[in-house]
């Protein structure tokens, strides 16, 4: 049986990694399947060659503390590789930075938003296009998700379908074709992880006009992200 591939684009803080693992560990924990069914490929290691997409049952591209506007060489390599997935039937999901990388790979635009970071437990609304979508139809019309990001997809790729939005960031989820999706929010996070992020960056959030205490008070346990990841795993046939 084919494995799932996690494409690692960054690492979380050491303080979070001690209790929750790194981004790939969070994804595995939320997926409901064992670690042995995953391979992890570090996209930042330019000594490595990207694997063939059709070798895998599915692909998940992680978040990162890096920004796409850094335009590092490995980021362009990642986007070039993402384009090769189009000609396969390999289900692919990009998360946060992975969402933005997929959007840019297909011709979208990513940049900082004028109104600052989107952080915490945030409501999103799924558009009518999501109702019959193989992946996102399992979520409610409106639900809350965990967020922490400063950059966004500010222009959709031509031909892409917008699936979810909110008043803070209009591009919350995208379908690119029959087997490739991305979301700005973090389905692998739980409320404890987001709380760590808020506490770690409290001073910065204050300078951005956000109230860390208020963000913490709004956090609630929620399994929406787990539900989405498990549906993706189901689509992958595992």
PDB file of C-alpha atoms in Angstrom:
ATOM      1  CA  UNK A   1       0.000   0.000   0.000  1.00  0.00           C
ATOM      2  CA  UNK A   2       1.236   3.488  -0.852  1.00  0.00           C
ATOM      3  CA  UNK A   3       2.140   5.880   1.953  1.00  0.00           C
ATOM      4  CA  UNK A   4       1.188   9.512   2.477  1.00  0.00           C
ATOM      5  CA  UNK A   5       3.851  12.169   1.942  1.00  0.00           C
ATOM      6  CA  UNK A   6       4.222  15.161   4.242  1.00  0.00           C
ATOM      7  CA  UNK A   7       6.248  17.924   2.597  1.00  0.00           C
ATOM      8  CA  UNK A   8       7.863  19.817   5.455  1.00  0.00           C
ATOM      9  CA  UNK A   9       8.379  23.538   4.811  1.00  0.00           C
ATOM     10  CA  UNK A  10       9.268  24.689   8.317  1.00  0.00           C
ATOM     11  CA  UNK A  11       9.424  23.937  12.032  1.00  0.00           C
ATOM     12  CA  UNK A  12       7.490  25.220  15.006  1.00  0.00           C
ATOM     13  CA  UNK A  13       9.011  26.723  18.162  1.00  0.00           C
ATOM     14  CA  UNK A  14      11.096  24.471  20.433  1.00  0.00           C
ATOM     15  CA  UNK A  15       8.682  25.177  23.297  1.00  0.00           C
ATOM     16  CA  UNK A  16       5.777  23.810  21.252  1.00  0.00           C
ATOM     17  CA  UNK A  17       7.759  20.916  19.822  1.00  0.00           C
ATOM     18  CA  UNK A  18       8.463  19.608  23.339  1.00  0.00           C
ATOM     19  CA  UNK A  19       4.777  18.938  23.982  1.00  0.00           C
ATOM     20  CA  UNK A  20       3.168  18.604  20.555  1.00  0.00           C
ATOM     21  CA  UNK A  21       5.944  17.682  18.141  1.00  0.00           C
ATOM     22  CA  UNK A  22       6.710  19.516  14.912  1.00  0.00           C
ATOM     23  CA  UNK A  23       4.241  20.336  12.134  1.00  0.00           C
ATOM     24  CA  UNK A  24       4.464  16.858  10.622  1.00  0.00           C
ATOM     25  CA  UNK A  25       3.827  15.272  14.038  1.00  0.00           C
ATOM     26  CA  UNK A  26       0.734  17.426  14.545  1.00  0.00           C
ATOM     27  CA  UNK A  27      -0.607  16.344  11.154  1.00  0.00           C
ATOM     28  CA  UNK A  28       0.005  12.677  11.915  1.00  0.00           C
ATOM     29  CA  UNK A  29      -1.615  12.983  15.354  1.00  0.00           C
ATOM     30  CA  UNK A  30      -4.726  14.644  13.910  1.00  0.00           C
ATOM     31  CA  UNK A  31      -5.001  12.252  10.960  1.00  0.00           C
ATOM     32  CA  UNK A  32      -6.044   9.237  12.984  1.00  0.00           C
ATOM     33  CA  UNK A  33      -3.570   6.867  11.304  1.00  0.00           C
ATOM     34  CA  UNK A  34      -0.167   5.597  12.372  1.00  0.00           C
ATOM     35  CA  UNK A  35       3.193   7.264  11.768  1.00  0.00           C
ATOM     36  CA  UNK A  36       4.374   4.278   9.719  1.00  0.00           C
ATOM     37  CA  UNK A  37       1.967   5.245   6.942  1.00  0.00           C
ATOM     38  CA  UNK A  38       3.765   8.559   6.349  1.00  0.00           C
ATOM     39  CA  UNK A  39       7.010   9.674   4.744  1.00  0.00           C
ATOM     40  CA  UNK A  40       8.370  13.151   5.496  1.00  0.00           C
ATOM     41  CA  UNK A  41      10.316  15.149   2.908  1.00  0.00           C
ATOM     42  CA  UNK A  42      12.039  18.402   3.924  1.00  0.00           C
ATOM     43  CA  UNK A  43      11.575  20.834   1.031  1.00  0.00           C
ATOM     44  CA  UNK A  44      14.173  23.197   2.505  1.00  0.00           C
ATOM     45  CA  UNK A  45      17.015  20.708   2.042  1.00  0.00           C
ATOM     46  CA  UNK A  46      18.320  21.556  -1.422  1.00  0.00           C
ATOM     47  CA  UNK A  47      20.563  18.490  -1.408  1.00  0.00           C
ATOM     48  CA  UNK A  48      17.445  16.322  -1.754  1.00  0.00           C
ATOM     49  CA  UNK A  49      15.429  15.603  -4.893  1.00  0.00           C
ATOM     50  CA  UNK A  50      11.658  15.947  -4.717  1.00  0.00           C
ATOM     51  CA  UNK A  51       9.961  12.530  -4.899  1.00  0.00           C
ATOM     52  CA  UNK A  52       7.617  11.483  -7.686  1.00  0.00           C
ATOM     53  CA  UNK A  53       4.099  12.537  -6.633  1.00  0.00           C
ATOM     54  CA  UNK A  54       2.407   9.413  -7.979  1.00  0.00           C
ATOM     55  CA  UNK A  55       4.549   7.262  -5.689  1.00  0.00           C
ATOM     56  CA  UNK A  56       2.235   8.350  -2.860  1.00  0.00           C
ATOM     57  CA  UNK A  57      -1.412   7.888  -1.922  1.00  0.00           C
ATOM     58  CA  UNK A  58      -1.617  11.566  -1.000  1.00  0.00           C
ATOM     59  CA  UNK A  59       0.453  14.652  -0.215  1.00  0.00           C
ATOM     60  CA  UNK A  60       0.176  17.244   2.571  1.00  0.00           C
ATOM     61  CA  UNK A  61       2.293  20.418   2.435  1.00  0.00           C
ATOM     62  CA  UNK A  62       2.891  21.942   5.875  1.00  0.00           C
ATOM     63  CA  UNK A  63       2.931  25.436   7.254  1.00  0.00           C
ATOM     64  CA  UNK A  64       6.113  27.385   7.971  1.00  0.00           C
ATOM     65  CA  UNK A  65       7.401  30.407   9.871  1.00  0.00           C
ATOM     66  CA  UNK A  66       9.029  31.536   6.616  1.00  0.00           C
ATOM     67  CA  UNK A  67       7.240  33.853   4.207  1.00  0.00           C
ATOM     68  CA  UNK A  68       6.808  33.163   0.499  1.00  0.00           C
ATOM     69  CA  UNK A  69       7.935  36.704  -0.234  1.00  0.00           C
ATOM     70  CA  UNK A  70      11.437  35.701   0.946  1.00  0.00           C
ATOM     71  CA  UNK A  71      11.684  34.033  -2.495  1.00  0.00           C
ATOM     72  CA  UNK A  72      14.271  31.500  -1.348  1.00  0.00           C
ATOM     73  CA  UNK A  73      15.472  29.040  -3.989  1.00  0.00           C
ATOM     74  CA  UNK A  74      13.841  26.084  -2.251  1.00  0.00           C
ATOM     75  CA  UNK A  75      10.475  27.847  -2.410  1.00  0.00           C
ATOM     76  CA  UNK A  76      10.669  28.092  -6.192  1.00  0.00           C
ATOM     77  CA  UNK A  77      11.706  24.441  -6.344  1.00  0.00           C
ATOM     78  CA  UNK A  78       8.651  23.581  -4.248  1.00  0.00           C
ATOM     79  CA  UNK A  79       6.326  25.532  -6.531  1.00  0.00           C
ATOM     80  CA  UNK A  80       7.807  23.909  -9.618  1.00  0.00           C
ATOM     81  CA  UNK A  81       7.247  20.493  -8.046  1.00  0.00           C
ATOM     82  CA  UNK A  82       3.658  21.347  -7.099  1.00  0.00           C
ATOM     83  CA  UNK A  83       2.934  21.934 -10.777  1.00  0.00           C
ATOM     84  CA  UNK A  84       4.018  18.376 -11.563  1.00  0.00           C
ATOM     85  CA  UNK A  85       1.252  17.008  -9.311  1.00  0.00           C
ATOM     86  CA  UNK A  86      -1.399  18.357 -11.680  1.00  0.00           C
ATOM     87  CA  UNK A  87      -0.839  15.561 -14.187  1.00  0.00           C
ATOM     88  CA  UNK A  88      -1.218  12.866 -11.531  1.00  0.00           C
ATOM     89  CA  UNK A  89      -4.275  11.776  -9.581  1.00  0.00           C
ATOM     90  CA  UNK A  90      -2.504  12.196  -6.245  1.00  0.00           C
ATOM     91  CA  UNK A  91      -4.728  14.012  -3.700  1.00  0.00           C
ATOM     92  CA  UNK A  92      -2.865  17.028  -2.334  1.00  0.00           C
ATOM     93  CA  UNK A  93      -3.611  19.431   0.524  1.00  0.00           C
ATOM     94  CA  UNK A  94      -1.637  22.584   1.330  1.00  0.00           C
ATOM     95  CA  UNK A  95      -1.826  24.109   4.816  1.00  0.00           C
ATOM     96  CA  UNK A  96      -1.102  27.807   5.554  1.00  0.00           C
ATOM     97  CA  UNK A  97       2.328  28.312   3.903  1.00  0.00           C
ATOM     98  CA  UNK A  98       1.518  25.222   1.814  1.00  0.00           C
ATOM     99  CA  UNK A  99      -1.777  26.866   0.820  1.00  0.00           C
ATOM    100  CA  UNK A 100       0.051  29.979  -0.294  1.00  0.00           C
ATOM    101  CA  UNK A 101       2.743  28.016  -2.142  1.00  0.00           C
ATOM    102  CA  UNK A 102       0.108  26.097  -4.085  1.00  0.00           C
ATOM    103  CA  UNK A 103      -1.708  29.318  -4.980  1.00  0.00           C
ATOM    104  CA  UNK A 104       1.508  30.922  -6.260  1.00  0.00           C
ATOM    105  CA  UNK A 105       2.489  27.766  -8.127  1.00  0.00           C
ATOM    106  CA  UNK A 106      -0.715  28.043 -10.145  1.00  0.00           C
ATOM    107  CA  UNK A 107      -0.418  31.781 -10.809  1.00  0.00           C
ATOM    108  CA  UNK A 108      -1.925  33.404  -7.721  1.00  0.00           C
ATOM    109  CA  UNK A 109      -0.404  36.232  -5.686  1.00  0.00           C
ATOM    110  CA  UNK A 110       0.690  36.083  -2.032  1.00  0.00           C
ATOM    111  CA  UNK A 111       1.681  39.031   0.149  1.00  0.00           C
ATOM    112  CA  UNK A 112       1.247  40.647   3.551  1.00  0.00           C
ATOM    113  CA  UNK A 113      -2.253  41.834   4.300  1.00  0.00           C
ATOM    114  CA  UNK A 114      -2.748  45.526   5.111  1.00  0.00           C
ATOM    115  CA  UNK A 115      -4.780  44.728   8.223  1.00  0.00           C
ATOM    116  CA  UNK A 116      -2.205  42.564   9.992  1.00  0.00           C
ATOM    117  CA  UNK A 117      -2.100  38.934  11.136  1.00  0.00           C
ATOM    118  CA  UNK A 118      -5.075  36.611  11.533  1.00  0.00           C
ATOM    119  CA  UNK A 119      -4.751  34.786  14.828  1.00  0.00           C
ATOM    120  CA  UNK A 120      -6.754  32.492  17.089  1.00  0.00           C
ATOM    121  CA  UNK A 121     -10.092  30.724  16.846  1.00  0.00           C
ATOM    122  CA  UNK A 122     -11.719  32.320  13.809  1.00  0.00           C
ATOM    123  CA  UNK A 123     -15.019  31.856  11.985  1.00  0.00           C
ATOM    124  CA  UNK A 124     -15.028  30.981   8.292  1.00  0.00           C
ATOM    125  CA  UNK A 125     -17.916  30.582   5.867  1.00  0.00           C
ATOM    126  CA  UNK A 126     -17.922  27.965   3.143  1.00  0.00           C
ATOM    127  CA  UNK A 127     -19.212  29.066  -0.246  1.00  0.00           C
ATOM    128  CA  UNK A 128     -21.832  27.175  -2.236  1.00  0.00           C
ATOM    129  CA  UNK A 129     -19.045  25.590  -4.291  1.00  0.00           C
ATOM    130  CA  UNK A 130     -17.925  23.735  -1.150  1.00  0.00           C
ATOM    131  CA  UNK A 131     -21.254  21.977  -0.613  1.00  0.00           C
ATOM    132  CA  UNK A 132     -20.541  19.287  -3.195  1.00  0.00           C
ATOM    133  CA  UNK A 133     -16.768  19.318  -2.821  1.00  0.00           C
ATOM    134  CA  UNK A 134     -15.247  15.919  -2.068  1.00  0.00           C
ATOM    135  CA  UNK A 135     -13.115  17.311   0.764  1.00  0.00           C
ATOM    136  CA  UNK A 136     -14.740  20.416   2.222  1.00  0.00           C
ATOM    137  CA  UNK A 137     -18.390  19.354   2.044  1.00  0.00           C
ATOM    138  CA  UNK A 138     -17.929  17.516   5.352  1.00  0.00           C
ATOM    139  CA  UNK A 139     -17.620  20.834   7.219  1.00  0.00           C
ATOM    140  CA  UNK A 140     -20.484  23.017   8.322  1.00  0.00           C
ATOM    141  CA  UNK A 141     -21.753  26.018   6.373  1.00  0.00           C
ATOM    142  CA  UNK A 142     -20.064  28.137   9.023  1.00  0.00           C
ATOM    143  CA  UNK A 143     -17.464  26.894  11.481  1.00  0.00           C
ATOM    144  CA  UNK A 144     -14.494  28.113  13.488  1.00  0.00           C
ATOM    145  CA  UNK A 145     -10.899  27.115  12.775  1.00  0.00           C
ATOM    146  CA  UNK A 146      -7.436  27.752  14.207  1.00  0.00           C
ATOM    147  CA  UNK A 147      -5.332  30.427  12.526  1.00  0.00           C
ATOM    148  CA  UNK A 148      -1.907  32.019  12.772  1.00  0.00           C
ATOM    149  CA  UNK A 149      -0.590  33.808   9.688  1.00  0.00           C
ATOM    150  CA  UNK A 150       0.624  37.173   8.433  1.00  0.00           C
ATOM    151  CA  UNK A 151       0.587  36.625   4.666  1.00  0.00           C
ATOM    152  CA  UNK A 152      -2.360  35.621   2.520  1.00  0.00           C
ATOM    153  CA  UNK A 153      -3.420  34.723  -0.981  1.00  0.00           C
ATOM    154  CA  UNK A 154      -4.474  38.137  -2.235  1.00  0.00           C
ATOM    155  CA  UNK A 155      -5.213  37.047  -5.805  1.00  0.00           C
ATOM    156  CA  UNK A 156      -6.654  33.666  -6.795  1.00  0.00           C
ATOM    157  CA  UNK A 157      -5.024  31.660  -9.566  1.00  0.00           C
ATOM    158  CA  UNK A 158      -6.983  31.684 -12.815  1.00  0.00           C
ATOM    159  CA  UNK A 159      -9.361  28.742 -12.928  1.00  0.00           C
ATOM    160  CA  UNK A 160      -9.178  28.037  -9.184  1.00  0.00           C
ATOM    161  CA  UNK A 161     -12.375  27.728  -7.146  1.00  0.00           C
ATOM    162  CA  UNK A 162     -12.810  29.665  -3.909  1.00  0.00           C
ATOM    163  CA  UNK A 163     -14.378  27.411  -1.264  1.00  0.00           C
ATOM    164  CA  UNK A 164     -14.227  29.392   1.991  1.00  0.00           C
ATOM    165  CA  UNK A 165     -13.871  32.978   3.119  1.00  0.00           C
ATOM    166  CA  UNK A 166     -14.262  35.405   6.019  1.00  0.00           C
ATOM    167  CA  UNK A 167     -14.128  39.148   6.624  1.00  0.00           C
ATOM    168  CA  UNK A 168     -10.481  39.049   7.730  1.00  0.00           C
ATOM    169  CA  UNK A 169      -9.034  36.970   4.900  1.00  0.00           C
ATOM    170  CA  UNK A 170     -11.247  36.452   1.833  1.00  0.00           C
ATOM    171  CA  UNK A 171      -9.299  33.389   0.613  1.00  0.00           C
ATOM    172  CA  UNK A 172      -9.569  30.650   3.253  1.00  0.00           C
ATOM    173  CA  UNK A 173      -9.774  27.540   1.070  1.00  0.00           C
ATOM    174  CA  UNK A 174      -9.185  26.784  -2.614  1.00  0.00           C
ATOM    175  CA  UNK A 175      -9.809  23.901  -5.006  1.00  0.00           C
ATOM    176  CA  UNK A 176      -7.392  23.864  -7.954  1.00  0.00           C
ATOM    177  CA  UNK A 177      -8.625  20.759  -9.764  1.00  0.00           C
ATOM    178  CA  UNK A 178     -10.280  17.438  -8.955  1.00  0.00           C
ATOM    179  CA  UNK A 179      -7.551  16.314  -6.541  1.00  0.00           C
ATOM    180  CA  UNK A 180      -5.725  19.403  -5.223  1.00  0.00           C
ATOM    181  CA  UNK A 181      -6.867  21.706  -2.402  1.00  0.00           C
ATOM    182  CA  UNK A 182      -5.434  24.147   0.112  1.00  0.00           C
ATOM    183  CA  UNK A 183      -6.563  25.981   3.242  1.00  0.00           C
ATOM    184  CA  UNK A 184      -5.193  29.029   5.037  1.00  0.00           C
ATOM    185  CA  UNK A 185      -6.160  27.715   8.468  1.00  0.00           C
ATOM    186  CA  UNK A 186      -4.414  24.970  10.436  1.00  0.00           C
ATOM    187  CA  UNK A 187      -6.431  21.725  10.641  1.00  0.00           C
ATOM    188  CA  UNK A 188      -3.518  20.089  12.498  1.00  0.00           C
ATOM    189  CA  UNK A 189      -3.591  22.620  15.373  1.00  0.00           C
ATOM    190  CA  UNK A 190      -5.553  22.314  18.601  1.00  0.00           C
ATOM    191  CA  UNK A 191      -6.434  25.052  21.076  1.00  0.00           C
ATOM    192  CA  UNK A 192      -3.340  24.352  23.207  1.00  0.00           C
ATOM    193  CA  UNK A 193      -1.002  24.812  20.242  1.00  0.00           C
ATOM    194  CA  UNK A 194      -2.652  28.097  19.267  1.00  0.00           C
ATOM    195  CA  UNK A 195      -2.425  29.277  22.884  1.00  0.00           C
ATOM    196  CA  UNK A 196       1.327  28.587  22.794  1.00  0.00           C
ATOM    197  CA  UNK A 197       1.639  30.670  19.623  1.00  0.00           C
ATOM    198  CA  UNK A 198      -0.287  33.562  21.148  1.00  0.00           C
ATOM    199  CA  UNK A 199       1.779  33.520  24.347  1.00  0.00           C
ATOM    200  CA  UNK A 200       5.048  33.188  22.425  1.00  0.00           C
ATOM    201  CA  UNK A 201       4.212  36.224  20.277  1.00  0.00           C
ATOM    202  CA  UNK A 202       2.214  38.332  22.738  1.00  0.00           C
ATOM    203  CA  UNK A 203       4.385  41.445  22.394  1.00  0.00           C
ATOM    204  CA  UNK A 204       4.344  41.320  18.593  1.00  0.00           C
ATOM    205  CA  UNK A 205       0.576  40.790  18.540  1.00  0.00           C
ATOM    206  CA  UNK A 206       0.128  43.821  20.793  1.00  0.00           C
ATOM    207  CA  UNK A 207       2.143  45.980  18.387  1.00  0.00           C
ATOM    208  CA  UNK A 208      -0.170  44.734  15.613  1.00  0.00           C
ATOM    209  CA  UNK A 209      -3.191  46.030  17.537  1.00  0.00           C
ATOM    210  CA  UNK A 210      -4.373  42.641  18.801  1.00  0.00           C
ATOM    211  CA  UNK A 211      -5.150  41.767  22.425  1.00  0.00           C
ATOM    212  CA  UNK A 212      -3.417  38.486  23.352  1.00  0.00           C
ATOM    213  CA  UNK A 213      -5.611  38.010  26.424  1.00  0.00           C
ATOM    214  CA  UNK A 214      -8.781  38.389  24.367  1.00  0.00           C
ATOM    215  CA  UNK A 215      -7.450  35.959  21.746  1.00  0.00           C
ATOM    216  CA  UNK A 216      -6.719  33.404  24.480  1.00  0.00           C
ATOM    217  CA  UNK A 217     -10.172  33.795  26.023  1.00  0.00           C
ATOM    218  CA  UNK A 218     -11.824  33.066  22.681  1.00  0.00           C
ATOM    219  CA  UNK A 219     -10.058  29.726  22.225  1.00  0.00           C
ATOM    220  CA  UNK A 220     -12.165  26.579  22.480  1.00  0.00           C
ATOM    221  CA  UNK A 221     -11.474  22.878  21.936  1.00  0.00           C
ATOM    222  CA  UNK A 222     -12.617  22.009  18.406  1.00  0.00           C
ATOM    223  CA  UNK A 223     -12.335  18.940  16.172  1.00  0.00           C
ATOM    224  CA  UNK A 224     -13.130  20.656  12.863  1.00  0.00           C
ATOM    225  CA  UNK A 225      -9.532  20.385  11.680  1.00  0.00           C
ATOM    226  CA  UNK A 226      -9.285  16.712  12.609  1.00  0.00           C
ATOM    227  CA  UNK A 227     -12.499  16.074  10.711  1.00  0.00           C
ATOM    228  CA  UNK A 228     -11.051  17.697   7.592  1.00  0.00           C
ATOM    229  CA  UNK A 229      -7.757  15.802   7.789  1.00  0.00           C
ATOM    230  CA  UNK A 230      -9.532  12.484   8.303  1.00  0.00           C
ATOM    231  CA  UNK A 231     -11.699  13.168   5.261  1.00  0.00           C
ATOM    232  CA  UNK A 232      -8.561  13.888   3.241  1.00  0.00           C
ATOM    233  CA  UNK A 233      -7.038  10.600   4.431  1.00  0.00           C
ATOM    234  CA  UNK A 234     -10.228   8.841   3.322  1.00  0.00           C
ATOM    235  CA  UNK A 235      -9.948  10.413  -0.143  1.00  0.00           C
ATOM    236  CA  UNK A 236      -6.386   9.084  -0.289  1.00  0.00           C
ATOM    237  CA  UNK A 237      -7.745   5.580   0.261  1.00  0.00           C
ATOM    238  CA  UNK A 238      -6.214   4.950   3.674  1.00  0.00           C
TER     239      UNK A 238
END
